[in-house]
Coordinates of C-alpha atoms and ligand atoms in Angstrom, one line a residue:
X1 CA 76.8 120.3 117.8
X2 CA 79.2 119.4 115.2
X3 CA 83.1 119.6 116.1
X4 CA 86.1 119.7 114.0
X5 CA 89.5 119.0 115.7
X6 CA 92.6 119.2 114.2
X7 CA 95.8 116.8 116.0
X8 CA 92.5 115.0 117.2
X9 CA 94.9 111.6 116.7
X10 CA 97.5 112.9 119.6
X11 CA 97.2 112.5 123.5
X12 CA 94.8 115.3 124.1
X13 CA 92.9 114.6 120.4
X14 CA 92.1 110.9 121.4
X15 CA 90.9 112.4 125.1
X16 CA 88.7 115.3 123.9
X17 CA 87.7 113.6 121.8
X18 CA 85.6 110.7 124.0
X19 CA 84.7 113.6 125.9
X20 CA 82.7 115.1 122.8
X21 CA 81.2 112.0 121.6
X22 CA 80.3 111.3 125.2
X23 CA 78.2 114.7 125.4
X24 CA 76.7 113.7 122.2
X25 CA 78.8 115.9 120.0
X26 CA 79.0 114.5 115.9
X27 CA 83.0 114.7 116.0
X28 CA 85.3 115.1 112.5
X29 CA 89.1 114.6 113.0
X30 CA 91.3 116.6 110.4
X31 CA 94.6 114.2 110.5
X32 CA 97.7 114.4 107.8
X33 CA 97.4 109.9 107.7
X34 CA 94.1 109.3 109.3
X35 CA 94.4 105.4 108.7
X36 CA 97.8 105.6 110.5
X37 CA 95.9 107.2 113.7
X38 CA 93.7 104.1 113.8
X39 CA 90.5 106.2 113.9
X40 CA 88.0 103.3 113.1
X41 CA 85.6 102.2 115.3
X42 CA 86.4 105.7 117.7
X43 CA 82.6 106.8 116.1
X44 CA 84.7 110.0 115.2
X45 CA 85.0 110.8 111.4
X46 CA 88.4 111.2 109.8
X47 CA 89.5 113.7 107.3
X48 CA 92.4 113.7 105.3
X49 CA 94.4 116.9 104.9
X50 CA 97.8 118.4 105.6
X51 CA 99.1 121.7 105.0
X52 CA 101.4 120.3 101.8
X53 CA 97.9 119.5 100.4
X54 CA 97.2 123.1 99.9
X55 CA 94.2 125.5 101.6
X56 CA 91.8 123.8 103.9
X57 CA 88.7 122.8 101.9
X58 CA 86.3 125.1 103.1
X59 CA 83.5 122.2 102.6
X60 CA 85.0 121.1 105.8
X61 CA 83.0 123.6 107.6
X62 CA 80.6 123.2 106.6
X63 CA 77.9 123.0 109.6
X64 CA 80.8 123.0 111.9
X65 CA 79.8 124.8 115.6
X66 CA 83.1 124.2 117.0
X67 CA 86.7 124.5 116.1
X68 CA 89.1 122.9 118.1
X69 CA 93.0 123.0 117.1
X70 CA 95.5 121.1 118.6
X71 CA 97.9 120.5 115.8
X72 CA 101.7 121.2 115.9
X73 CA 105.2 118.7 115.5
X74 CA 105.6 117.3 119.2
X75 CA 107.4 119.8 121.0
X76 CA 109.5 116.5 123.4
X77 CA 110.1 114.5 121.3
X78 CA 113.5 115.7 119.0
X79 CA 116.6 117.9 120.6
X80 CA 115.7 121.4 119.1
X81 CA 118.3 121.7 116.4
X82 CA 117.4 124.6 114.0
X83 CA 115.1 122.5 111.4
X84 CA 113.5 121.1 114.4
X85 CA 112.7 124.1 116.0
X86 CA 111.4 125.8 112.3
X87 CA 108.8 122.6 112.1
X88 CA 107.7 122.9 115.8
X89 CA 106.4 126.7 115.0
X90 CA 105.5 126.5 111.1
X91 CA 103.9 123.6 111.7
X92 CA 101.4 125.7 113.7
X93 CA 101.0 128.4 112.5
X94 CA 100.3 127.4 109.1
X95 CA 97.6 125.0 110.2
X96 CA 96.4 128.1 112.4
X97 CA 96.4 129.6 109.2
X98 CA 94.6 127.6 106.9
X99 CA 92.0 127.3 109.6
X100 CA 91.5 131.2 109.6
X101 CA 91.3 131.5 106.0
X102 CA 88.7 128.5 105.4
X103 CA 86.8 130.4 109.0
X104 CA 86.9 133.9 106.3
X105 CA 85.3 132.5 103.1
X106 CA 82.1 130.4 105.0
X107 CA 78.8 131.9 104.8
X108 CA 77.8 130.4 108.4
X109 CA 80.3 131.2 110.3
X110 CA 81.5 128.8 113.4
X111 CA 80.5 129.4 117.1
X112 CA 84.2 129.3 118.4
X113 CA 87.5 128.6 117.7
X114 CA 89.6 127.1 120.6
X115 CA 93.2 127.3 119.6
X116 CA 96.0 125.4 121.6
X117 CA 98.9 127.7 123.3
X118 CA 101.3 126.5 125.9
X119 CA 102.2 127.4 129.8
X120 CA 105.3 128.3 127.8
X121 CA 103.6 131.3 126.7
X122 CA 104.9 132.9 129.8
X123 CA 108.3 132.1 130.2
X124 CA 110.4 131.2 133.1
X125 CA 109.0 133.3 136.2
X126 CA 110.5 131.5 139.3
X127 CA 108.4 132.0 142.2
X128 CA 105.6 134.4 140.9
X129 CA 102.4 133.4 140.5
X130 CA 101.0 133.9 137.0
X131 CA 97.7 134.6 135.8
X132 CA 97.0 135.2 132.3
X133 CA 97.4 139.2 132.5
X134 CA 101.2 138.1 133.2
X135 CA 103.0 139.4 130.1
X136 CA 104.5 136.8 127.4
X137 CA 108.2 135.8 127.9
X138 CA 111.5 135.8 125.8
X139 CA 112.4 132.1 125.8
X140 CA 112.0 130.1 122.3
X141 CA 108.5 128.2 123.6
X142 CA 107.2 131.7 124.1
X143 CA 108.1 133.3 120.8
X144 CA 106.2 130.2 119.8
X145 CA 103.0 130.6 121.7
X146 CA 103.0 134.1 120.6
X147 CA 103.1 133.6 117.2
X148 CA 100.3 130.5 117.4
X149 CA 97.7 132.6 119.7
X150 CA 98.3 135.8 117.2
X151 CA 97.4 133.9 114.1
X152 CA 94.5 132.2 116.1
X153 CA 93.4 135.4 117.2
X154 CA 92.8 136.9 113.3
X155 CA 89.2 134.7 113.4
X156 CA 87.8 137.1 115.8
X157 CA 87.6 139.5 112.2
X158 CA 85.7 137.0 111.2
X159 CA 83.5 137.1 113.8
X160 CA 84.3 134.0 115.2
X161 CA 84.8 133.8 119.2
X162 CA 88.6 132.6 119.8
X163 CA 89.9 131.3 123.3
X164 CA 93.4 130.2 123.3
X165 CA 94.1 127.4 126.1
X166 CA 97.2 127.9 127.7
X167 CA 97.8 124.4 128.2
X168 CA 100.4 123.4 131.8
X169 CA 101.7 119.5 132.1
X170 CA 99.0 117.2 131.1
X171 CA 99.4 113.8 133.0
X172 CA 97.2 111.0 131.7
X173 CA 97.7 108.0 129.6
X174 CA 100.4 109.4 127.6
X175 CA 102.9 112.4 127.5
X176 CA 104.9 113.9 130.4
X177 CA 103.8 111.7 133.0
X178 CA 104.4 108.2 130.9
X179 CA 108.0 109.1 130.8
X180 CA 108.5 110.2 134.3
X181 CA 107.0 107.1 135.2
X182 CA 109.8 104.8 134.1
X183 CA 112.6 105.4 136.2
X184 CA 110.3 105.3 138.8
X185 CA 109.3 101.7 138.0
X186 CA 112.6 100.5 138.2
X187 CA 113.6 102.2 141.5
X188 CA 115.7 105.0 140.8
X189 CA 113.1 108.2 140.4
X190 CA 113.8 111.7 141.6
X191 CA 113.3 115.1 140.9
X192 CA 115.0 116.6 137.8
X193 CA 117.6 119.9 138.1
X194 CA 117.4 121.0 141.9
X195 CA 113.3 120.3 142.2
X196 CA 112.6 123.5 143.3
X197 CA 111.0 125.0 139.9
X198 CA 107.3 125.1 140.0
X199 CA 105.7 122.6 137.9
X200 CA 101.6 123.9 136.8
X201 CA 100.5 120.4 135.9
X202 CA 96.7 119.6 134.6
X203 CA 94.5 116.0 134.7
X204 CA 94.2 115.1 130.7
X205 CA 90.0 114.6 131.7
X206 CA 90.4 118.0 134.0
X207 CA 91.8 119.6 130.2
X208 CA 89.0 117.9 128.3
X209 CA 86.4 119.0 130.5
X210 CA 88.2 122.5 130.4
X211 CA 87.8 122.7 126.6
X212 CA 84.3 121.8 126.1
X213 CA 83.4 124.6 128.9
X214 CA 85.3 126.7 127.3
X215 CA 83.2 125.7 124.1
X216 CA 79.8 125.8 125.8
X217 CA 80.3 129.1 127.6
X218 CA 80.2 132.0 125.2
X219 CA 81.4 134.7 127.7
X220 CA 85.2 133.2 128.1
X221 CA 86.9 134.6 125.8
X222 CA 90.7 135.1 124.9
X223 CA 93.9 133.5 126.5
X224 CA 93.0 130.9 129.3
X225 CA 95.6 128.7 131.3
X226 CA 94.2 125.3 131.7
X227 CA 96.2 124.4 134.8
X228 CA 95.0 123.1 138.1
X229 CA 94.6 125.4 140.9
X230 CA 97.1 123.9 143.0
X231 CA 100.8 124.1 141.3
X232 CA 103.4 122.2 142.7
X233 CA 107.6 122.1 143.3
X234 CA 109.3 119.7 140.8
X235 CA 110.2 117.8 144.4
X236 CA 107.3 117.6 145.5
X237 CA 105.4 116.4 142.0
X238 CA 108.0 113.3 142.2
X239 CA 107.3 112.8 146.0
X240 CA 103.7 112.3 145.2
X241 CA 104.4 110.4 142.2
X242 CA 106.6 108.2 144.3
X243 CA 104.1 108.0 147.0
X244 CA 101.1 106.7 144.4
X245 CA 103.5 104.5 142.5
X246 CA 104.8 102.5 145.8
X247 CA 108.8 103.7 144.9
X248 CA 111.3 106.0 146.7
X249 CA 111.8 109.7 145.3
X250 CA 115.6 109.8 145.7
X251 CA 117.9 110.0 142.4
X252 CA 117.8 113.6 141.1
X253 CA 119.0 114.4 137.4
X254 CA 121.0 117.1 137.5
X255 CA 120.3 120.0 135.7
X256 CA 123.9 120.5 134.0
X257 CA 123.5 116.7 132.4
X258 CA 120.0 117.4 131.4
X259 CA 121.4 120.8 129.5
X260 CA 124.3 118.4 128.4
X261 CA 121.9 115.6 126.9
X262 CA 118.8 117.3 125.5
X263 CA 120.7 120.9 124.6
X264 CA 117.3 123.9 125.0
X265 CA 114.7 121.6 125.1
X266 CA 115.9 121.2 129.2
X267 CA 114.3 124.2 129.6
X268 CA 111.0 122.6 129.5
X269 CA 112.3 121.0 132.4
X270 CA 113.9 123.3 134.3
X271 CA 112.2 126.4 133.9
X272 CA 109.8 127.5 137.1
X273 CA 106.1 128.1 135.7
X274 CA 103.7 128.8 138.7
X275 CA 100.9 128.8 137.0
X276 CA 96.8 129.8 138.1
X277 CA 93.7 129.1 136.4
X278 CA 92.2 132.6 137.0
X279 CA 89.7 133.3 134.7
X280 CA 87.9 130.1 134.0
X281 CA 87.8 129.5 138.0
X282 CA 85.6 132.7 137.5
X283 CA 83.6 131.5 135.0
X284 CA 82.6 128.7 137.3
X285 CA 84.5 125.7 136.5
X286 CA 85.0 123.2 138.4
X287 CA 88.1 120.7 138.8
X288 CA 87.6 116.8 139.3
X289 CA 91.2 116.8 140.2
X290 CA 92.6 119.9 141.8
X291 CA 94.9 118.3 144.1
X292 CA 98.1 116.4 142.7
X293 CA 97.8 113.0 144.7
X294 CA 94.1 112.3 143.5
X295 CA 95.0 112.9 140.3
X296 CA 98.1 110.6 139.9
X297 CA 95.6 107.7 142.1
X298 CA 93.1 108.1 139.5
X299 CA 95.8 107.6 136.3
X300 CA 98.1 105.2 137.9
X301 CA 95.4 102.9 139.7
X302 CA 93.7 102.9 136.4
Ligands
NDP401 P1 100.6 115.1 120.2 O1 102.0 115.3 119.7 O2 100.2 113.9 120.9 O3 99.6 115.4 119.0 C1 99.7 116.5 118.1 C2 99.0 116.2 116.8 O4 99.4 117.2 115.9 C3 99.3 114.8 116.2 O5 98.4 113.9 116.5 C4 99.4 115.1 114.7 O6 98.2 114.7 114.1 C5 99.6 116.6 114.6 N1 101.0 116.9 114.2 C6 102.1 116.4 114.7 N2 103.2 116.9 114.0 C7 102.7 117.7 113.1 C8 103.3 118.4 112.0 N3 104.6 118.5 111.8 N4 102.5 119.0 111.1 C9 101.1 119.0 111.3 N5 100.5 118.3 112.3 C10 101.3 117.6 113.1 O7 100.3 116.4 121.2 P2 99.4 116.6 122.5 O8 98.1 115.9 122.2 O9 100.2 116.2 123.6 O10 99.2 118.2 122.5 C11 98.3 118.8 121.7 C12 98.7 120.3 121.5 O11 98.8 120.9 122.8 C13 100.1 120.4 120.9 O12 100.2 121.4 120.0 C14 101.0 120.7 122.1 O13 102.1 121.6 121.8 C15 100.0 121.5 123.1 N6 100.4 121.2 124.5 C16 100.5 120.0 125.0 C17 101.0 119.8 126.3 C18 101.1 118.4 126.9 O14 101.5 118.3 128.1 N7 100.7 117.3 126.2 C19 101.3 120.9 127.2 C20 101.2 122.2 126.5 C21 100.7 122.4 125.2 P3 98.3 113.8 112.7 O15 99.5 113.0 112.7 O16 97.0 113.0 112.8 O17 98.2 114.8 111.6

């Protein structure tokens, strides 16, 4: 099986991607500065392209069974000033795009197309327990996901099988859980806003193994959250994390100085997601790490 992920050089890229190669799959990483990624020697091939370049050679998929996009300007890592917020959605859905058009002019069409989306999707929902029937939200991040999953979805003209991974927290090597981790360190930890907002976190290896079901399985189709059964409280995440790390849970942020210092992007924060893996629980998969404190053993005892 040949595989073709685009942001394969990011958290989740460099992760799914040793899962692939692991399960024998011949892996090609579409990156905009491939020798900047520092792909050499990861027995993944790289390709050069970026959306500036023009459309997606269609060459590329040539013999390709899977699809896998991940691509999009970090969505943490800038306060969301206008431009910012302009790059974090045109920056996908113009690699969705170009993917789609490339996926309309092959001969052989690919197997499947899985598409990134975001928790976000959803919007906040307080205490509700979402599936993926629950409708899309109103919030910035969910105008977003909208607007990624619909141009992801045209492939299915095509032919093409689409699933769009609704993707919670990932905790791992990188991401979310590397910055938490900090204050911790040094003693002064604790929940952010008032700790009561549900937090639908996932196990980077729990989200690799997810996509490469997801891949392998040709009746899952459509929007799938790639969460872990067992959503936690804000509090309670930082409890456990204190509990693993050997430090006190006691300093919370509060939400006002988090609007204050990172503007909308708090939200991320803040909002209450409570989120459930429905539909690939059906399909039979099966979590390494469905509860919290395993999962935070096996990344910080690493
Ligand atoms: P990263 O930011 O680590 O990686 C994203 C990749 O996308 C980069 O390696 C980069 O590849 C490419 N990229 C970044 N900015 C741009 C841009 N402006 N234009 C085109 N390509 C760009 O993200 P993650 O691995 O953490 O996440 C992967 C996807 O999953 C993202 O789209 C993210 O929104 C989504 N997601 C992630 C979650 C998480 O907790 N990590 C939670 C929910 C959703 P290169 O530089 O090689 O071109």
């Amino acid at each position: 099986m040949k595989a073709l992920i685009f942001g394969g050089t990011g958290f989740i890229g460099r992760n799914l991607c040793n899962e692939l190669l692991s399960a024998g799959y011949k892996v090609s990483i579409v990156s905009r500065n491939p020798q900047k990624a520092g792909l050499s020697g990861s027995g993944a091939e790289a390709v050069e392209w970026s959306v500036s370049a023009g459309a997606l050679p269609v060459e590329l998929l040539d013999g390709v069974t899977v699809i896998i996009n991940l691509a999009g300007e970090s969505i943490g890592n800038r306060r969301w000033t206008q431009p910012v917020k302009e790059e974090i959605l045109n920056s996908r859905v113009q690699i969705t795009q170009a993917i789609v058009n490339a996926i309309k002019q092959q001969r052989v069409i690919p197997k499947v197309l899985i598409n990134a989306s975001a928790i976000g999707f959803y919007g906040p929902r307080g205490d509700a327990e979402i599936t993926e029937s629950t409708p899309a939200g109103h919030d910035f991040l969910a105008k977003v996901c909208q607007a990624w999953e619909e141009e992801a979805f045209k492939a299915q003209t095509s032919g093409v099988r689409v699933v769009v991974v609704r993707i919670g927290v990932v905790i791992g090597d990188a991401g979310a859980l590397a910055r938490m981790k900090a204050p911790f360190r040094f003693y002064v930890g604790g929940p952010l806003g008032t700790g009561a907002q549900w937090m639908s976190w996932i196990h980077v290896k729990d989200l690799t193994r997810l996509i490469r079901f997801a891949a392998e399985n040709e009746n899952i189709n459509g929007p799938v959250n790639a969460t872990a059964p067992e959503p936690v409280r804000m509090k309670d995440f930082c409890n456990t994390l204190g509990q693993v790390m050997g430090r006190p849970s006691w300093l919370p942020v509060p939400g006002f100085l988090l609007k204050v210092v990172l503007g909308e992007m708090s939200d991320m924060l803040l909002n209450s997601q409570r989120v459930l893996p429905d539909k690939i629980l059906k399909e039979g998969f099966l979590f390494r790490f469905p509860v919290l404190k395993n999962a935070l053993e096996d990344i910080i005892q690493q």
